[in-house]
Amino acid sequence: LPISPRPFGEGGDRNTGFQAHPMITTTHAILNTALLGRKSNPERNWPVVLGSILPDVPMFLYFFFIVVFRDHFHWFRRYDLNEYHIRLFWVDWAHSIPLALAGVLICRLLKNNWGFFFFVAMGLHDLEDLPVHAEYAHRHFLPFSNWQFFSPISYGDIRHHGAVVAPLEWLEVLICVAILERRDLRLGVQLFLLFVVVFQGLWMVYYFGGVHW
């Protein structure tokens, strides 16, 4: 889900804050399942879905603690800590391409298909994030480099063509859902995909169209 708190009372910029919206996590799961899943191999679906969403889990946990325990984070400043440290040790490590590649190679050597598709999905998540993070860029090459790529485009930042990129991502989701619907999915999964499509469409209208209910 799009996340935009201002932790510790700070504004968002290229080093702190969640002001720019990354690709929506559900898009990763739907896109990667369409790419890696097969109707004849439904056992791939769970590792692909979990690997697609895992890199964003630390971000959700961080958001949860900021919202719930915001008044108790004064001790961060006491030890000269800020969001940079949390992003580096929690969020950015979860988006490390070298770690995902290492997992892919290890699982291939061990002939572990579940783990192989899990780490492939993690790596795809990282590659999909690269072109749409204009402000909130991850350090995708830990532990070898602290480098960040600040893309000229963003999924949700109007200053970086978000009003164009967001509809394109929603169209991508529609196409992938159409592909998945051809794989004889259970009713519960079909309803969830329908919810995601409707939710992302309504959020886009709300955020970019200024239509507030």
PDB file of N, CA and C in Angstrom, residues 132-208:
ATOM      1  N   VAL A 132      10.988   3.421 -10.650  1.00  0.00           N
ATOM      2  CA  VAL A 132       9.859   4.234 -10.189  1.00  0.00           C
ATOM      3  C   VAL A 132      10.071   4.841  -8.805  1.00  0.00           C
ATOM      4  N   HIS A 133      11.326   4.891  -8.348  1.00  0.00           N
ATOM      5  CA  HIS A 133      11.632   5.541  -7.076  1.00  0.00           C
ATOM      6  C   HIS A 133      12.413   6.814  -7.350  1.00  0.00           C
ATOM      7  N   ALA A 134      11.714   7.921  -7.379  1.00  0.00           N
ATOM      8  CA  ALA A 134      12.362   9.207  -7.662  1.00  0.00           C
ATOM      9  C   ALA A 134      12.977   9.823  -6.416  1.00  0.00           C
ATOM     10  N   GLU A 135      12.351   9.654  -5.274  1.00  0.00           N
ATOM     11  CA  GLU A 135      12.836  10.234  -4.034  1.00  0.00           C
ATOM     12  C   GLU A 135      13.231   9.153  -3.036  1.00  0.00           C
ATOM     13  N   TYR A 136      12.309   8.249  -2.777  1.00  0.00           N
ATOM     14  CA  TYR A 136      12.563   7.204  -1.784  1.00  0.00           C
ATOM     15  C   TYR A 136      13.263   6.025  -2.461  1.00  0.00           C
ATOM     16  N   ALA A 137      14.544   6.189  -2.752  1.00  0.00           N
ATOM     17  CA  ALA A 137      15.319   5.166  -3.457  1.00  0.00           C
ATOM     18  C   ALA A 137      15.993   4.218  -2.467  1.00  0.00           C
ATOM     19  N   HIS A 138      15.951   2.929  -2.781  1.00  0.00           N
ATOM     20  CA  HIS A 138      16.602   1.936  -1.930  1.00  0.00           C
ATOM     21  C   HIS A 138      18.077   1.795  -2.289  1.00  0.00           C
ATOM     22  N   ARG A 139      18.826   1.256  -1.354  1.00  0.00           N
ATOM     23  CA  ARG A 139      20.226   0.885  -1.620  1.00  0.00           C
ATOM     24  C   ARG A 139      20.225  -0.558  -2.098  1.00  0.00           C
ATOM     25  N   HIS A 140      19.992  -0.721  -3.393  1.00  0.00           N
ATOM     26  CA  HIS A 140      19.733  -2.042  -3.961  1.00  0.00           C
ATOM     27  C   HIS A 140      20.969  -2.931  -4.052  1.00  0.00           C
ATOM     28  N   PHE A 141      22.154  -2.380  -3.808  1.00  0.00           N
ATOM     29  CA  PHE A 141      23.365  -3.172  -4.030  1.00  0.00           C
ATOM     30  C   PHE A 141      24.158  -3.437  -2.757  1.00  0.00           C
ATOM     31  N   LEU A 142      23.463  -3.336  -1.600  1.00  0.00           N
ATOM     32  CA  LEU A 142      24.075  -3.774  -0.356  1.00  0.00           C
ATOM     33  C   LEU A 142      24.397  -5.263  -0.444  1.00  0.00           C
ATOM     34  N   PRO A 143      25.490  -5.754   0.118  1.00  0.00           N
ATOM     35  CA  PRO A 143      26.453  -5.055   0.971  1.00  0.00           C
ATOM     36  C   PRO A 143      27.641  -4.465   0.213  1.00  0.00           C
ATOM     37  N   PHE A 144      27.600  -4.495  -1.116  1.00  0.00           N
ATOM     38  CA  PHE A 144      28.762  -4.072  -1.899  1.00  0.00           C
ATOM     39  C   PHE A 144      28.798  -2.565  -2.154  1.00  0.00           C
ATOM     40  N   SER A 145      27.648  -1.923  -2.098  1.00  0.00           N
ATOM     41  CA  SER A 145      27.603  -0.494  -2.403  1.00  0.00           C
ATOM     42  C   SER A 145      26.439   0.156  -1.682  1.00  0.00           C
ATOM     43  N   ASN A 146      26.630   1.405  -1.298  1.00  0.00           N
ATOM     44  CA  ASN A 146      25.599   2.200  -0.655  1.00  0.00           C
ATOM     45  C   ASN A 146      24.876   3.080  -1.672  1.00  0.00           C
ATOM     46  N   TRP A 147      25.135   2.839  -2.955  1.00  0.00           N
ATOM     47  CA  TRP A 147      24.633   3.685  -4.036  1.00  0.00           C
ATOM     48  C   TRP A 147      23.123   3.581  -4.171  1.00  0.00           C
ATOM     49  N   GLN A 148      22.491   4.716  -4.495  1.00  0.00           N
ATOM     50  CA  GLN A 148      21.047   4.770  -4.733  1.00  0.00           C
ATOM     51  C   GLN A 148      20.779   5.371  -6.111  1.00  0.00           C
ATOM     52  N   PHE A 149      19.814   4.820  -6.806  1.00  0.00           N
ATOM     53  CA  PHE A 149      19.411   5.371  -8.095  1.00  0.00           C
ATOM     54  C   PHE A 149      18.127   6.160  -7.904  1.00  0.00           C
ATOM     55  N   PHE A 150      18.204   7.475  -8.111  1.00  0.00           N
ATOM     56  CA  PHE A 150      17.026   8.334  -8.010  1.00  0.00           C
ATOM     57  C   PHE A 150      16.456   8.515  -9.411  1.00  0.00           C
ATOM     58  N   SER A 151      15.388   7.789  -9.685  1.00  0.00           N
ATOM     59  CA  SER A 151      14.812   7.769 -11.023  1.00  0.00           C
ATOM     60  C   SER A 151      14.157   9.106 -11.362  1.00  0.00           C
ATOM     61  N   PRO A 152      14.107   9.451 -12.647  1.00  0.00           N
ATOM     62  CA  PRO A 152      13.398  10.678 -13.042  1.00  0.00           C
ATOM     63  C   PRO A 152      11.880  10.510 -13.020  1.00  0.00           C
ATOM     64  N   ILE A 153      11.385   9.278 -12.836  1.00  0.00           N
ATOM     65  CA  ILE A 153       9.946   9.048 -12.798  1.00  0.00           C
ATOM     66  C   ILE A 153       9.565   8.374 -11.491  1.00  0.00           C
ATOM     67  N   SER A 154       8.301   8.525 -11.120  1.00  0.00           N
ATOM     68  CA  SER A 154       7.806   7.960  -9.870  1.00  0.00           C
ATOM     69  C   SER A 154       6.385   7.449 -10.073  1.00  0.00           C
ATOM     70  N   TYR A 155       6.046   6.404  -9.310  1.00  0.00           N
ATOM     71  CA  TYR A 155       4.675   5.899  -9.388  1.00  0.00           C
ATOM     72  C   TYR A 155       3.664   6.897  -8.832  1.00  0.00           C
ATOM     73  N   GLY A 156       4.021   7.568  -7.724  1.00  0.00           N
ATOM     74  CA  GLY A 156       3.009   8.367  -7.041  1.00  0.00           C
ATOM     75  C   GLY A 156       3.347   9.821  -6.804  1.00  0.00           C
ATOM     76  N   ASP A 157       4.502  10.286  -7.295  1.00  0.00           N
ATOM     77  CA  ASP A 157       4.900  11.675  -7.070  1.00  0.00           C
ATOM     78  C   ASP A 157       4.597  12.499  -8.319  1.00  0.00           C
ATOM     79  N   ILE A 158       3.660  13.431  -8.206  1.00  0.00           N
ATOM     80  CA  ILE A 158       3.251  14.235  -9.358  1.00  0.00           C
ATOM     81  C   ILE A 158       4.422  15.017  -9.924  1.00  0.00           C
ATOM     82  N   ARG A 159       5.378  15.400  -9.055  1.00  0.00           N
ATOM     83  CA  ARG A 159       6.542  16.155  -9.522  1.00  0.00           C
ATOM     84  C   ARG A 159       7.428  15.329 -10.447  1.00  0.00           C
ATOM     85  N   HIS A 160       7.245  14.013 -10.428  1.00  0.00           N
ATOM     86  CA  HIS A 160       8.061  13.120 -11.254  1.00  0.00           C
ATOM     87  C   HIS A 160       7.166  12.237 -12.127  1.00  0.00           C
ATOM     88  N   HIS A 161       6.173  12.868 -12.747  1.00  0.00           N
ATOM     89  CA  HIS A 161       5.311  12.206 -13.754  1.00  0.00           C
ATOM     90  C   HIS A 161       4.444  11.091 -13.172  1.00  0.00           C
ATOM     91  N   GLY A 162       4.147  11.170 -11.864  1.00  0.00           N
ATOM     92  CA  GLY A 162       3.318  10.145 -11.249  1.00  0.00           C
ATOM     93  C   GLY A 162       1.933  10.047 -11.856  1.00  0.00           C
ATOM     94  N   ALA A 163       1.393  11.165 -12.327  1.00  0.00           N
ATOM     95  CA  ALA A 163       0.048  11.155 -12.915  1.00  0.00           C
ATOM     96  C   ALA A 163       0.008  10.372 -14.220  1.00  0.00           C
ATOM     97  N   VAL A 164       1.170  10.137 -14.824  1.00  0.00           N
ATOM     98  CA  VAL A 164       1.254   9.326 -16.043  1.00  0.00           C
ATOM     99  C   VAL A 164       1.617   7.885 -15.696  1.00  0.00           C
ATOM    100  N   VAL A 165       2.574   7.724 -14.783  1.00  0.00           N
ATOM    101  CA  VAL A 165       3.069   6.392 -14.445  1.00  0.00           C
ATOM    102  C   VAL A 165       2.011   5.562 -13.716  1.00  0.00           C
ATOM    103  N   ALA A 166       1.245   6.180 -12.822  1.00  0.00           N
ATOM    104  CA  ALA A 166       0.242   5.439 -12.042  1.00  0.00           C
ATOM    105  C   ALA A 166      -0.816   4.777 -12.925  1.00  0.00           C
ATOM    106  N   PRO A 167      -1.398   5.484 -13.906  1.00  0.00           N
ATOM    107  CA  PRO A 167      -2.348   4.799 -14.789  1.00  0.00           C
ATOM    108  C   PRO A 167      -1.712   3.673 -15.597  1.00  0.00           C
ATOM    109  N   LEU A 168      -0.439   3.846 -15.969  1.00  0.00           N
ATOM    110  CA  LEU A 168       0.256   2.785 -16.705  1.00  0.00           C
ATOM    111  C   LEU A 168       0.437   1.551 -15.820  1.00  0.00           C
ATOM    112  N   GLU A 169       0.749   1.782 -14.545  1.00  0.00           N
ATOM    113  CA  GLU A 169       0.873   0.641 -13.635  1.00  0.00           C
ATOM    114  C   GLU A 169      -0.470  -0.048 -13.438  1.00  0.00           C
ATOM    115  N   TRP A 170      -1.527   0.748 -13.337  1.00  0.00           N
ATOM    116  CA  TRP A 170      -2.859   0.159 -13.179  1.00  0.00           C
ATOM    117  C   TRP A 170      -3.225  -0.661 -14.419  1.00  0.00           C
ATOM    118  N   LEU A 171      -2.871  -0.168 -15.605  1.00  0.00           N
ATOM    119  CA  LEU A 171      -3.113  -0.923 -16.841  1.00  0.00           C
ATOM    120  C   LEU A 171      -2.318  -2.223 -16.823  1.00  0.00           C
ATOM    121  N   GLU A 172      -1.105  -2.170 -16.332  1.00  0.00           N
ATOM    122  CA  GLU A 172      -0.279  -3.366 -16.202  1.00  0.00           C
ATOM    123  C   GLU A 172      -0.958  -4.389 -15.300  1.00  0.00           C
ATOM    124  N   VAL A 173      -1.537  -3.909 -14.194  1.00  0.00           N
ATOM    125  CA  VAL A 173      -2.244  -4.802 -13.278  1.00  0.00           C
ATOM    126  C   VAL A 173      -3.443  -5.443 -13.976  1.00  0.00           C
ATOM    127  N   LEU A 174      -4.182  -4.660 -14.730  1.00  0.00           N
ATOM    128  CA  LEU A 174      -5.350  -5.194 -15.454  1.00  0.00           C
ATOM    129  C   LEU A 174      -4.939  -6.300 -16.415  1.00  0.00           C
ATOM    130  N   ILE A 175      -3.850  -6.078 -17.152  1.00  0.00           N
ATOM    131  CA  ILE A 175      -3.382  -7.082 -18.110  1.00  0.00           C
ATOM    132  C   ILE A 175      -2.953  -8.356 -17.382  1.00  0.00           C
ATOM    133  N   CYS A 176      -2.214  -8.192 -16.283  1.00  0.00           N
ATOM    134  CA  CYS A 176      -1.752  -9.357 -15.526  1.00  0.00           C
ATOM    135  C   CYS A 176      -2.912 -10.119 -14.898  1.00  0.00           C
ATOM    136  N   VAL A 177      -3.906  -9.406 -14.398  1.00  0.00           N
ATOM    137  CA  VAL A 177      -5.085 -10.067 -13.828  1.00  0.00           C
ATOM    138  C   VAL A 177      -5.813 -10.862 -14.914  1.00  0.00           C
ATOM    139  N   ALA A 178      -5.909 -10.305 -16.125  1.00  0.00           N
ATOM    140  CA  ALA A 178      -6.539 -11.024 -17.235  1.00  0.00           C
ATOM    141  C   ALA A 178      -5.778 -12.313 -17.544  1.00  0.00           C
ATOM    142  N   ILE A 179      -4.437 -12.257 -17.449  1.00  0.00           N
ATOM    143  CA  ILE A 179      -3.624 -13.461 -17.668  1.00  0.00           C
ATOM    144  C   ILE A 179      -3.880 -14.480 -16.572  1.00  0.00           C
ATOM    145  N   LEU A 180      -3.924 -14.018 -15.324  1.00  0.00           N
ATOM    146  CA  LEU A 180      -4.123 -14.926 -14.197  1.00  0.00           C
ATOM    147  C   LEU A 180      -5.508 -15.567 -14.217  1.00  0.00           C
ATOM    148  N   GLU A 181      -6.498 -14.820 -14.695  1.00  0.00           N
ATOM    149  CA  GLU A 181      -7.867 -15.352 -14.728  1.00  0.00           C
ATOM    150  C   GLU A 181      -7.992 -16.554 -15.665  1.00  0.00           C
ATOM    151  N   ARG A 182      -7.047 -16.733 -16.560  1.00  0.00           N
ATOM    152  CA  ARG A 182      -7.065 -17.858 -17.491  1.00  0.00           C
ATOM    153  C   ARG A 182      -6.464 -19.116 -16.866  1.00  0.00           C
ATOM    154  N   ARG A 183      -6.078 -19.034 -15.589  1.00  0.00           N
ATOM    155  CA  ARG A 183      -5.406 -20.162 -14.939  1.00  0.00           C
ATOM    156  C   ARG A 183      -6.296 -20.897 -13.945  1.00  0.00           C
ATOM    157  N   ASP A 184      -7.603 -20.776 -14.106  1.00  0.00           N
ATOM    158  CA  ASP A 184      -8.562 -21.512 -13.269  1.00  0.00           C
ATOM    159  C   ASP A 184      -8.332 -21.267 -11.776  1.00  0.00           C
ATOM    160  N   LEU A 185      -8.301 -20.000 -11.403  1.00  0.00           N
ATOM    161  CA  LEU A 185      -8.075 -19.636 -10.011  1.00  0.00           C
ATOM    162  C   LEU A 185      -9.314 -19.899  -9.169  1.00  0.00           C
ATOM    163  N   ARG A 186      -9.101 -20.121  -7.876  1.00  0.00           N
ATOM    164  CA  ARG A 186     -10.221 -20.301  -6.957  1.00  0.00           C
ATOM    165  C   ARG A 186     -11.006 -19.001  -6.832  1.00  0.00           C
ATOM    166  N   LEU A 187     -12.265 -19.126  -6.435  1.00  0.00           N
ATOM    167  CA  LEU A 187     -13.141 -17.959  -6.339  1.00  0.00           C
ATOM    168  C   LEU A 187     -12.569 -16.916  -5.391  1.00  0.00           C
ATOM    169  N   GLY A 188     -12.011 -17.345  -4.260  1.00  0.00           N
ATOM    170  CA  GLY A 188     -11.456 -16.399  -3.294  1.00  0.00           C
ATOM    171  C   GLY A 188     -10.324 -15.582  -3.892  1.00  0.00           C
ATOM    172  N   VAL A 189      -9.470 -16.222  -4.686  1.00  0.00           N
ATOM    173  CA  VAL A 189      -8.364 -15.517  -5.333  1.00  0.00           C
ATOM    174  C   VAL A 189      -8.893 -14.529  -6.368  1.00  0.00           C
ATOM    175  N   GLN A 190      -9.901 -14.949  -7.128  1.00  0.00           N
ATOM    176  CA  GLN A 190     -10.494 -14.061  -8.130  1.00  0.00           C
ATOM    177  C   GLN A 190     -11.097 -12.816  -7.471  1.00  0.00           C
ATOM    178  N   LEU A 191     -11.771 -13.010  -6.345  1.00  0.00           N
ATOM    179  CA  LEU A 191     -12.365 -11.872  -5.636  1.00  0.00           C
ATOM    180  C   LEU A 191     -11.279 -10.940  -5.099  1.00  0.00           C
ATOM    181  N   PHE A 192     -10.180 -11.519  -4.618  1.00  0.00           N
ATOM    182  CA  PHE A 192      -9.084 -10.689  -4.122  1.00  0.00           C
ATOM    183  C   PHE A 192      -8.482  -9.861  -5.257  1.00  0.00           C
ATOM    184  N   LEU A 193      -8.278 -10.471  -6.423  1.00  0.00           N
ATOM    185  CA  LEU A 193      -7.730  -9.737  -7.568  1.00  0.00           C
ATOM    186  C   LEU A 193      -8.672  -8.614  -7.984  1.00  0.00           C
ATOM    187  N   LEU A 194      -9.977  -8.891  -7.948  1.00  0.00           N
ATOM    188  CA  LEU A 194     -10.960  -7.857  -8.272  1.00  0.00           C
ATOM    189  C   LEU A 194     -10.869  -6.703  -7.281  1.00  0.00           C
ATOM    190  N   PHE A 195     -10.715  -7.034  -6.006  1.00  0.00           N
ATOM    191  CA  PHE A 195     -10.573  -5.995  -4.978  1.00  0.00           C
ATOM    192  C   PHE A 195      -9.343  -5.139  -5.239  1.00  0.00           C
ATOM    193  N   VAL A 196      -8.213  -5.769  -5.577  1.00  0.00           N
ATOM    194  CA  VAL A 196      -6.975  -5.023  -5.829  1.00  0.00           C
ATOM    195  C   VAL A 196      -7.155  -4.073  -6.997  1.00  0.00           C
ATOM    196  N   VAL A 197      -7.759  -4.548  -8.076  1.00  0.00           N
ATOM    197  CA  VAL A 197      -7.971  -3.706  -9.254  1.00  0.00           C
ATOM    198  C   VAL A 197      -8.844  -2.500  -8.906  1.00  0.00           C
ATOM    199  N   VAL A 198      -9.945  -2.748  -8.194  1.00  0.00           N
ATOM    200  CA  VAL A 198     -10.860  -1.657  -7.831  1.00  0.00           C
ATOM    201  C   VAL A 198     -10.173  -0.695  -6.857  1.00  0.00           C
ATOM    202  N   PHE A 199      -9.465  -1.248  -5.863  1.00  0.00           N
ATOM    203  CA  PHE A 199      -8.802  -0.404  -4.876  1.00  0.00           C
ATOM    204  C   PHE A 199      -7.767   0.504  -5.527  1.00  0.00           C
ATOM    205  N   GLN A 200      -6.919  -0.064  -6.382  1.00  0.00           N
ATOM    206  CA  GLN A 200      -5.888   0.747  -7.010  1.00  0.00           C
ATOM    207  C   GLN A 200      -6.493   1.809  -7.923  1.00  0.00           C
ATOM    208  N   GLY A 201      -7.568   1.454  -8.601  1.00  0.00           N
ATOM    209  CA  GLY A 201      -8.232   2.432  -9.456  1.00  0.00           C
ATOM    210  C   GLY A 201      -8.827   3.570  -8.654  1.00  0.00           C
ATOM    211  N   LEU A 202      -9.492   3.234  -7.534  1.00  0.00           N
ATOM    212  CA  LEU A 202     -10.090   4.276  -6.694  1.00  0.00           C
ATOM    213  C   LEU A 202      -9.025   5.131  -6.038  1.00  0.00           C
ATOM    214  N   TRP A 203      -7.926   4.495  -5.597  1.00  0.00           N
ATOM    215  CA  TRP A 203      -6.846   5.270  -4.986  1.00  0.00           C
ATOM    216  C   TRP A 203      -6.245   6.247  -5.990  1.00  0.00           C
ATOM    217  N   MET A 204      -6.099   5.803  -7.230  1.00  0.00           N
ATOM    218  CA  MET A 204      -5.534   6.664  -8.262  1.00  0.00           C
ATOM    219  C   MET A 204      -6.434   7.873  -8.511  1.00  0.00           C
ATOM    220  N   VAL A 205      -7.743   7.633  -8.570  1.00  0.00           N
ATOM    221  CA  VAL A 205      -8.690   8.730  -8.766  1.00  0.00           C
ATOM    222  C   VAL A 205      -8.651   9.683  -7.577  1.00  0.00           C
ATOM    223  N   TYR A 206      -8.563   9.102  -6.368  1.00  0.00           N
ATOM    224  CA  TYR A 206      -8.524   9.911  -5.144  1.00  0.00           C
ATOM    225  C   TYR A 206      -7.262  10.761  -5.086  1.00  0.00           C
ATOM    226  N   TYR A 207      -6.122  10.143  -5.361  1.00  0.00           N
ATOM    227  CA  TYR A 207      -4.837  10.810  -5.158  1.00  0.00           C
ATOM    228  C   TYR A 207      -4.517  11.800  -6.277  1.00  0.00           C
ATOM    229  N   PHE A 208      -4.760  11.404  -7.513  1.00  0.00           N
ATOM    230  CA  PHE A 208      -4.395  12.259  -8.635  1.00  0.00           C
ATOM    231  C   PHE A 208      -5.563  13.087  -9.165  1.00  0.00           C
TER     232      PHE A 208
END
